Coordinates of N, CA, C and O in Angstrom, one line a residue:
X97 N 0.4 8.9 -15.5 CA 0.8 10.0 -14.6 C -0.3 10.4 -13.7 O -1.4 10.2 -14.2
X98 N -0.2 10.7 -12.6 CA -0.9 10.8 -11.5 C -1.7 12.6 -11.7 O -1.2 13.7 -11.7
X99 N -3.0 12.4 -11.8 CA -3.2 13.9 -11.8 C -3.7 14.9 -11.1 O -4.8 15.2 -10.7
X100 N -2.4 15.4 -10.9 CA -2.5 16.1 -9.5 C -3.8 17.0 -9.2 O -4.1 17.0 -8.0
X101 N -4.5 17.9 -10.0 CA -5.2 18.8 -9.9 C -6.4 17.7 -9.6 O -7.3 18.2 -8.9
X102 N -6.6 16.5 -10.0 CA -7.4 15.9 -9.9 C -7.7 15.2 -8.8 O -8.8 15.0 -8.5
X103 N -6.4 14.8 -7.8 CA -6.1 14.8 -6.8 C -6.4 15.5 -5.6 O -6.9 15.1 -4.5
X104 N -6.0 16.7 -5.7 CA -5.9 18.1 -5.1 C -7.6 18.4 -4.6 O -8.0 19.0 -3.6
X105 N -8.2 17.8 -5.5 CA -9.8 17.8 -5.3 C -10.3 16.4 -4.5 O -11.2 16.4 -3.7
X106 N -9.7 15.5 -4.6 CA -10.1 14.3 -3.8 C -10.1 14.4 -2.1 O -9.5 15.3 -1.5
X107 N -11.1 13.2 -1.6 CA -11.2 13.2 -0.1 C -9.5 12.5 0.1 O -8.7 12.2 -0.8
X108 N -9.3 12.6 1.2 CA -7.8 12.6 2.0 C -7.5 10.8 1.8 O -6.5 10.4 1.2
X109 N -8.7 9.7 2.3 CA -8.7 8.5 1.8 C -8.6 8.0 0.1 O -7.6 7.4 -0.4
X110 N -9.4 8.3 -0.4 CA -9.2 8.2 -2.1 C -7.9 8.9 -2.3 O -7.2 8.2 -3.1
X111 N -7.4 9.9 -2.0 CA -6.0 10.3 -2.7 C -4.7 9.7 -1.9 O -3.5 9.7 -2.1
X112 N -5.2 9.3 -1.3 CA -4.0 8.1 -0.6 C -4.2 6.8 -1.3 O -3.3 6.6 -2.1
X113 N -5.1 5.9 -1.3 CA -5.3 4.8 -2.2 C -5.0 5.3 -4.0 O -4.7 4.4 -4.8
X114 N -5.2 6.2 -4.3 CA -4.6 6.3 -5.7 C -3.0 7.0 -5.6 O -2.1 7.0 -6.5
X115 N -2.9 7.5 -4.6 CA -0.9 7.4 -4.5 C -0.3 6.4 -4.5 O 0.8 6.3 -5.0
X116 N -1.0 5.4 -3.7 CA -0.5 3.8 -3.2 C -0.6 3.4 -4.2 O 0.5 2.8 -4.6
X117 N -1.7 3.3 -5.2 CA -2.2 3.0 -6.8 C -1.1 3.2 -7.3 O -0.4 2.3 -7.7
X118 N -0.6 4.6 -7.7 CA 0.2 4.9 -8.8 C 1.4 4.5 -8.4 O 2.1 4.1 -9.4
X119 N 2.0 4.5 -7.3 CA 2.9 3.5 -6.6 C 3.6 3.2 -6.9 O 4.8 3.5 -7.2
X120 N 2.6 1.7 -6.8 CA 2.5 0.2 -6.9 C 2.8 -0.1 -8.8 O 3.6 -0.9 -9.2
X121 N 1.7 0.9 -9.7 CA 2.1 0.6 -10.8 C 3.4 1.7 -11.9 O 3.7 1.8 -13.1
X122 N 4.0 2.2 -10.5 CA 5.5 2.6 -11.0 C 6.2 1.4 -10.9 O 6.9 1.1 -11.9
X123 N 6.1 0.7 -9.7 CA 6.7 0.0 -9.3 C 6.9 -1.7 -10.2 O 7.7 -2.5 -10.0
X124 N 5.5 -1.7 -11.2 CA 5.5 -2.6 -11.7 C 4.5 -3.6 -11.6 O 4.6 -4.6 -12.3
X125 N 3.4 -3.4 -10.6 CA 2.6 -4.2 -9.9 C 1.5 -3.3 -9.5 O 1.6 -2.1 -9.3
X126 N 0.4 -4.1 -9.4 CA -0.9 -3.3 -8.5 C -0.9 -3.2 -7.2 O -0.1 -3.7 -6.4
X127 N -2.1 -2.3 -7.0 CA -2.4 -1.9 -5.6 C -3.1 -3.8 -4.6 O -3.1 -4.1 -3.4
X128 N -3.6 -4.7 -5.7 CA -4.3 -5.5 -5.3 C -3.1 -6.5 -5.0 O -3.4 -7.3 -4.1
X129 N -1.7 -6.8 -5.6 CA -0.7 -7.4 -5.1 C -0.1 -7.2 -3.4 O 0.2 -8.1 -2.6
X130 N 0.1 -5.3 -3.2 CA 0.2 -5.0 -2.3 C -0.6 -5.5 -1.0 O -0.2 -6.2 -0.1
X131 N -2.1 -5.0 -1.2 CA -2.7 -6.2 -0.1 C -3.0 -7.3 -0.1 O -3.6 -7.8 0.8
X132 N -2.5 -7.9 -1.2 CA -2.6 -9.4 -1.3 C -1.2 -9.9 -0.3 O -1.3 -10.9 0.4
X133 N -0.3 -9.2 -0.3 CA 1.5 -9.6 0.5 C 0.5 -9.6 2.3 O 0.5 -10.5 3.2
X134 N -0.2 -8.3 2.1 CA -0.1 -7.5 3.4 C -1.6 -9.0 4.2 O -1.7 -9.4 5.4
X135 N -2.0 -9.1 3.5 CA -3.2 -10.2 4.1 C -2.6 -11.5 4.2 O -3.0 -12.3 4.9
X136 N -1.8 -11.5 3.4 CA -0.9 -13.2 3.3 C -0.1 -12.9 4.3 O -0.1 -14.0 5.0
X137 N 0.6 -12.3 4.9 CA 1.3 -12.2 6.4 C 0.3 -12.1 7.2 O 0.5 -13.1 8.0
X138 N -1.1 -11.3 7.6 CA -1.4 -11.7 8.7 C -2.2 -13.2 8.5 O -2.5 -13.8 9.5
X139 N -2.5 -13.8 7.1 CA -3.2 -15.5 7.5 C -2.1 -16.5 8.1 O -2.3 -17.6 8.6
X140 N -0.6 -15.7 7.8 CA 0.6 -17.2 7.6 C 0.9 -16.3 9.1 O 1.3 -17.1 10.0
X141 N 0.8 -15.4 9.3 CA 1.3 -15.2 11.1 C 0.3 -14.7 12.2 O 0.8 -14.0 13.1
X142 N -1.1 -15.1 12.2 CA -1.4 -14.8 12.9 C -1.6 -15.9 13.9 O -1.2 -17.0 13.4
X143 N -2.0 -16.0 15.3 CA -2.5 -17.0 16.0 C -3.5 -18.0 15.9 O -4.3 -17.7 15.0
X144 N -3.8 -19.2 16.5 CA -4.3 -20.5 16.7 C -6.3 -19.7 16.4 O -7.1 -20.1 15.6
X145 N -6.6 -18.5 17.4 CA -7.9 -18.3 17.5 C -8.1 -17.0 16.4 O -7.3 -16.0 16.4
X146 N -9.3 -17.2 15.6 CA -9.5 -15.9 14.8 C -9.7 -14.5 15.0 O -9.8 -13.6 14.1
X147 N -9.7 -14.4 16.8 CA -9.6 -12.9 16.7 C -7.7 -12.7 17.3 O -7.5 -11.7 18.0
X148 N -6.8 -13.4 16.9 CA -5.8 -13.3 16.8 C -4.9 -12.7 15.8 O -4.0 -13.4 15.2
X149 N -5.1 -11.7 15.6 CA -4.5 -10.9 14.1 C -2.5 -10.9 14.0 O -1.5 -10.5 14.6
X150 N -2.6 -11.2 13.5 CA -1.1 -11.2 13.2 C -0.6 -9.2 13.5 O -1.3 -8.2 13.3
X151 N 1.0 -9.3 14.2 CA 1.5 -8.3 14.1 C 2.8 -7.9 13.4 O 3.5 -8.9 13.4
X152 N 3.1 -7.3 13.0 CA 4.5 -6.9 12.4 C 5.2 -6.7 13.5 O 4.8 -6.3 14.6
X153 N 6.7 -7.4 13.1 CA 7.7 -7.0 14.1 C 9.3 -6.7 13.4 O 9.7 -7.2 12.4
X154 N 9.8 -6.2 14.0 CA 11.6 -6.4 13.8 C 11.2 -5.3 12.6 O 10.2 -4.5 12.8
X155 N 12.2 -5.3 11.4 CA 12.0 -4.7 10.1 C 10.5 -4.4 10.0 O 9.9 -3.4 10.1
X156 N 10.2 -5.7 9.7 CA 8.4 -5.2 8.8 C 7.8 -4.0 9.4 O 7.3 -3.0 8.8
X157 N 7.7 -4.3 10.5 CA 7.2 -3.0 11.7 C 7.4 -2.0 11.4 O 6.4 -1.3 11.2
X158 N 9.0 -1.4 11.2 CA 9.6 -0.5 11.1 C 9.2 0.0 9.3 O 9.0 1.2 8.9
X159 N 9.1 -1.0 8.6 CA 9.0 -0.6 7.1 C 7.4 -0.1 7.0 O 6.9 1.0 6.5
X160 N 6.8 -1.1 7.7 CA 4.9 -0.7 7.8 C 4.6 0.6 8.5 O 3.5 1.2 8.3
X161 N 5.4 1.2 9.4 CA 5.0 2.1 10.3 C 5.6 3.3 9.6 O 5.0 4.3 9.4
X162 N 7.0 3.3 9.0 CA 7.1 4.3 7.9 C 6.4 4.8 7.0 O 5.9 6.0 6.8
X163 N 6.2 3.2 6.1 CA 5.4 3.7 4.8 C 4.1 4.5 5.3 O 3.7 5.5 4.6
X164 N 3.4 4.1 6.5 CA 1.9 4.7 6.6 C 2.2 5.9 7.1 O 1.6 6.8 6.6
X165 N 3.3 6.2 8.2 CA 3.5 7.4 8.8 C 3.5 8.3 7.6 O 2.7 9.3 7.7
X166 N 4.3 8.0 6.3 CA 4.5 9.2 5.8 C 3.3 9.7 4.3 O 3.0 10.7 3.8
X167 N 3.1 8.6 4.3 CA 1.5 8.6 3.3 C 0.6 9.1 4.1 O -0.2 9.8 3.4
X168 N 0.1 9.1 5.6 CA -0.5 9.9 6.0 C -0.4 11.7 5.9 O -1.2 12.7 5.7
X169 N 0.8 11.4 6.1 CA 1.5 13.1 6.6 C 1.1 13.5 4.5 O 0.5 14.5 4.0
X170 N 1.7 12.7 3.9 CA 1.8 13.3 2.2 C 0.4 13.4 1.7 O 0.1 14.4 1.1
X171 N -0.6 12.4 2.0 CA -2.1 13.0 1.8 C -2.5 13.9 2.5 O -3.5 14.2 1.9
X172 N -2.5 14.6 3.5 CA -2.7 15.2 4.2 C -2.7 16.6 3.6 O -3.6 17.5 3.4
X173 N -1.1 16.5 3.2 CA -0.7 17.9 2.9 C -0.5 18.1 1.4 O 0.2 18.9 0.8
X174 N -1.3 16.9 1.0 CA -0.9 17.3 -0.8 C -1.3 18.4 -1.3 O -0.8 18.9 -2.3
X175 N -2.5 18.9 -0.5 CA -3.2 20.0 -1.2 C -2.3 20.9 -1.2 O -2.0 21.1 -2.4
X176 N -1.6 21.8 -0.5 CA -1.1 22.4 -0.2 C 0.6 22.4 -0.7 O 1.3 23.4 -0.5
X177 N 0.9 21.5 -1.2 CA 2.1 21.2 -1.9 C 2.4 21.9 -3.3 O 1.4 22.4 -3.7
X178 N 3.2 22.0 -3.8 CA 3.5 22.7 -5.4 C 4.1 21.0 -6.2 O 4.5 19.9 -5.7
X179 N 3.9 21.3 -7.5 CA 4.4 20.3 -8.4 C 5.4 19.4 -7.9 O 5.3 18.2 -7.6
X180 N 6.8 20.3 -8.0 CA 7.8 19.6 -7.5 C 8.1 18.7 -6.0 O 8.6 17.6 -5.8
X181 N 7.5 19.6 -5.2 CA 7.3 19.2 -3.6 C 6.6 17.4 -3.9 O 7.1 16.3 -3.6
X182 N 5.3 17.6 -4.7 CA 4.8 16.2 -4.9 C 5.5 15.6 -5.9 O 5.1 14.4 -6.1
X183 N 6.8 16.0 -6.7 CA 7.4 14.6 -7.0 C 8.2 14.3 -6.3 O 8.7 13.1 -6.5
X184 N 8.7 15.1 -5.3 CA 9.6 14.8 -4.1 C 9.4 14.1 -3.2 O 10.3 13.7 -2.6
X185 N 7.8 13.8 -2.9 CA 7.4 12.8 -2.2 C 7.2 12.0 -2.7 O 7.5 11.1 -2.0
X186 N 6.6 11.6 -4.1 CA 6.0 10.7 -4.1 C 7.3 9.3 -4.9 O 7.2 8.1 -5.2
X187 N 8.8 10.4 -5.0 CA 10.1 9.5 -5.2 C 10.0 9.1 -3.6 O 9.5 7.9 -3.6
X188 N 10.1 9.3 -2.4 CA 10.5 9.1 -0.9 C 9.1 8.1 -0.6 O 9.3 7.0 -0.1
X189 N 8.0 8.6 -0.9 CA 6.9 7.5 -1.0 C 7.3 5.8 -1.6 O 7.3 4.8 -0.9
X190 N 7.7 6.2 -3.0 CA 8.6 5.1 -3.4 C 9.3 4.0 -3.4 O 9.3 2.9 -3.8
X191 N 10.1 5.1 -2.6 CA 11.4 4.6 -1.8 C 10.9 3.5 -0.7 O 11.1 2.3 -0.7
X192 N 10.3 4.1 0.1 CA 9.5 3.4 0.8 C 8.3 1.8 0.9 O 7.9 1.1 1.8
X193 N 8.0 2.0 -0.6 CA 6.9 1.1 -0.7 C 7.9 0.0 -1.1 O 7.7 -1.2 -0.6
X194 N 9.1 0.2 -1.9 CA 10.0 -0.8 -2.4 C 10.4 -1.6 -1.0 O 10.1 -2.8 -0.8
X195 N 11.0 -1.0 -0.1 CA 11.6 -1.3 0.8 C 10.4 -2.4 1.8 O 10.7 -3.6 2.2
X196 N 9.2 -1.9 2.1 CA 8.4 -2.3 2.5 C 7.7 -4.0 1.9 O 7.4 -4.9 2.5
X197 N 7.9 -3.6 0.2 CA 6.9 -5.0 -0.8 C 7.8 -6.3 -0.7 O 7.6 -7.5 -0.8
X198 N 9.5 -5.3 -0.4 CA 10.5 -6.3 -1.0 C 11.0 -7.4 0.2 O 11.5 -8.5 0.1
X199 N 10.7 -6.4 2.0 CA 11.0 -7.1 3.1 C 9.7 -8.2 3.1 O 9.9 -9.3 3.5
X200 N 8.3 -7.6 2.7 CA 7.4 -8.9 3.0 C 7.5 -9.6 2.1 O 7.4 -10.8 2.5
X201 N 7.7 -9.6 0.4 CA 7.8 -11.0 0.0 C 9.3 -11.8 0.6 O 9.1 -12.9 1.0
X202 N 10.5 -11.3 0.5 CA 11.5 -12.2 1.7 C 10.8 -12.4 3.0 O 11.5 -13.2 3.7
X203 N 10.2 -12.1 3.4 CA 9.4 -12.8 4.6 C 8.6 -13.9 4.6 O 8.4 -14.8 5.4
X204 N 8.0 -13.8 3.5 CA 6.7 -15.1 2.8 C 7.0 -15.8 1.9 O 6.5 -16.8 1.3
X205 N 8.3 -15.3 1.8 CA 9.2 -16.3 0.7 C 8.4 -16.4 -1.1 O 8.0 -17.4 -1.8
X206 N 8.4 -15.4 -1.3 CA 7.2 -14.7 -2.3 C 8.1 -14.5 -3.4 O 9.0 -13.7 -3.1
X207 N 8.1 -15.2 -4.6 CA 9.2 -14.4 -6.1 C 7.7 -13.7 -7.1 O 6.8 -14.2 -7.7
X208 N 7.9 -12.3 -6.7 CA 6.8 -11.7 -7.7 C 6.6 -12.2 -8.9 O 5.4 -12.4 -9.2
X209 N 7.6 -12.4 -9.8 CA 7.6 -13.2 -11.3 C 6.6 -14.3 -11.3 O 5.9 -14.4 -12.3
X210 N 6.4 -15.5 -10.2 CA 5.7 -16.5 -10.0 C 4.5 -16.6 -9.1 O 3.5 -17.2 -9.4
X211 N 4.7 -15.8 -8.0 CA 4.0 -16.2 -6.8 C 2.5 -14.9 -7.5 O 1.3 -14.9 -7.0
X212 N 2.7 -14.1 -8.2 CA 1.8 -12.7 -8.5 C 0.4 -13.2 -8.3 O -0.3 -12.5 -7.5
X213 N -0.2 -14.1 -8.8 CA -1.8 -14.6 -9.0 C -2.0 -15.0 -7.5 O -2.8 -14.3 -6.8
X214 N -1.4 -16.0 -6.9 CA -1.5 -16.8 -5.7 C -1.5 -15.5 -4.7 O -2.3 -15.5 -3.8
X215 N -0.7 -14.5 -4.8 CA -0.1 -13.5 -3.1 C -1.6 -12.6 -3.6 O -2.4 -12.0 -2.8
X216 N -1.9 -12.6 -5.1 CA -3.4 -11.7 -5.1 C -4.9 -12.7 -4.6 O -5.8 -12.1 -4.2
X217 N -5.0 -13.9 -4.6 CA -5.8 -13.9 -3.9 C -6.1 -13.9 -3.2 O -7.3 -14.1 -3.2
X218 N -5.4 -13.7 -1.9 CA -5.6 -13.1 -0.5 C -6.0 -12.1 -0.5 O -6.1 -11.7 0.7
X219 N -6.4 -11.1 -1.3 CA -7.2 -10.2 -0.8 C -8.5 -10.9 -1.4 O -8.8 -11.4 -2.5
X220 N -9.3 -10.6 0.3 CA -10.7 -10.5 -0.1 C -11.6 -9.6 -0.6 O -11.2 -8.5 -0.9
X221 N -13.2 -10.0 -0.9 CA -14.4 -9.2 -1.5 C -14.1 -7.8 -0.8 O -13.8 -6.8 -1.3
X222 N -14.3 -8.0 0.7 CA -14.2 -6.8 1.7 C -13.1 -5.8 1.4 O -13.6 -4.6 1.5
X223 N -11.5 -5.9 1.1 CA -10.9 -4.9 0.7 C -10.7 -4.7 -0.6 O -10.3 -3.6 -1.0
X224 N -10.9 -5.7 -1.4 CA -10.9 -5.5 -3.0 C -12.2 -4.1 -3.4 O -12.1 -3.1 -4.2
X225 N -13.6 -4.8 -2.3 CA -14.2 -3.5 -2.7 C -13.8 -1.9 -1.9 O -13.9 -0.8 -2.5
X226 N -13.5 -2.1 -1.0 CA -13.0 -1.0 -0.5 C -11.7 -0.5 -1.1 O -11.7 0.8 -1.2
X227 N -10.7 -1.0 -1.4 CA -9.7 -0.4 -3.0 C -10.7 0.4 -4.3 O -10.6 1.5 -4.8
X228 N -11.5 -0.4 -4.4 CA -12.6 -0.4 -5.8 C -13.2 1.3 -5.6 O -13.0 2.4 -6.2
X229 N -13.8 1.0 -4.6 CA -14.2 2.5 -4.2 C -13.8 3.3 -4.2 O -14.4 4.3 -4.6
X230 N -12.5 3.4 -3.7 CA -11.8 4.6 -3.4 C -11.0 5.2 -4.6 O -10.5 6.4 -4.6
X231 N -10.9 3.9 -5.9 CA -10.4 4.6 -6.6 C -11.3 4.9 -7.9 O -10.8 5.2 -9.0
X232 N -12.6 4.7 -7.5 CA -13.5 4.3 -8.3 C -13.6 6.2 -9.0 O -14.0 7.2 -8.2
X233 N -13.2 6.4 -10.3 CA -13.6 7.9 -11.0 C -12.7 8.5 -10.9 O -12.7 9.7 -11.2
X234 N -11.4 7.8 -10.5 CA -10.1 8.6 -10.0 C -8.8 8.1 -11.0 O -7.9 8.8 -11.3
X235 N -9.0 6.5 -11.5 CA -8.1 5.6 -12.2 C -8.5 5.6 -13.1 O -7.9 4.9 -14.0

């Protein structure tokens, strides 16, 4: 269970990466799967030269621009929230990340049951430690 008072004290970054955290392990999976999907789309779609970053388009776009639109707006204002309000988001949070994990593995052609080790090592040192941090005294 996610603890809110515990939360309620965190920087606005760290209590977003442990919302995304607790998530991810509602959802059945870690936070390191999630950027493992999100870095394996931009290596498999970005361009020919390395400062060509891959973009979302069509759905994914729409699913990526939701999920962050409203995780920003829900860290933001967690403080300020009552109990219920935060399980009300963090079901619509949810909602969202499903929709989001389930368009990019049908995109990368990804079956979580098999593909889970392989879509995690795409993430690198650089955001594995930057996950690590943020939820470092919090998990």
């Amino acid at each position: 269970m996610l603890n809110i008072e515990k939360m309620k004290k965190a920087h606005v970054m760290t209590r977003r990466m442990c919302i995304i955290d607790y998530l991810c392990t509602e959802l059945g999976f870690d936070i390191y799967y999630l950027f493992g999907l999100l870095n394996m789309y931009n290596v498999k779609n970005r361009g020919r030269w390395f400062w060509q970053k891959a973009t979302f388009t069509g759905v994914l776009k729409d699913d990526f621009n939701n999920f962050n639109t409203y995780m920003d707006k829900f860290s933001n204002q967690f403080k300020s929230l009552n109990e219920d309000k935060i399980n009300i988001s963090l079901n619509e949070a949810k909602d969202l990340l499903i929709k989001l994990t389930s368009d990019l593995e049908t995109s990368l052609f990804v079956n979580r049951d098999i593909d889970i080790s392989s879509v995690k090592s795409y993430v690198d040192d650089n955001i594995r430690g930057l996950i690590d941090s943020s939820l470092k005294g919090y998990i």
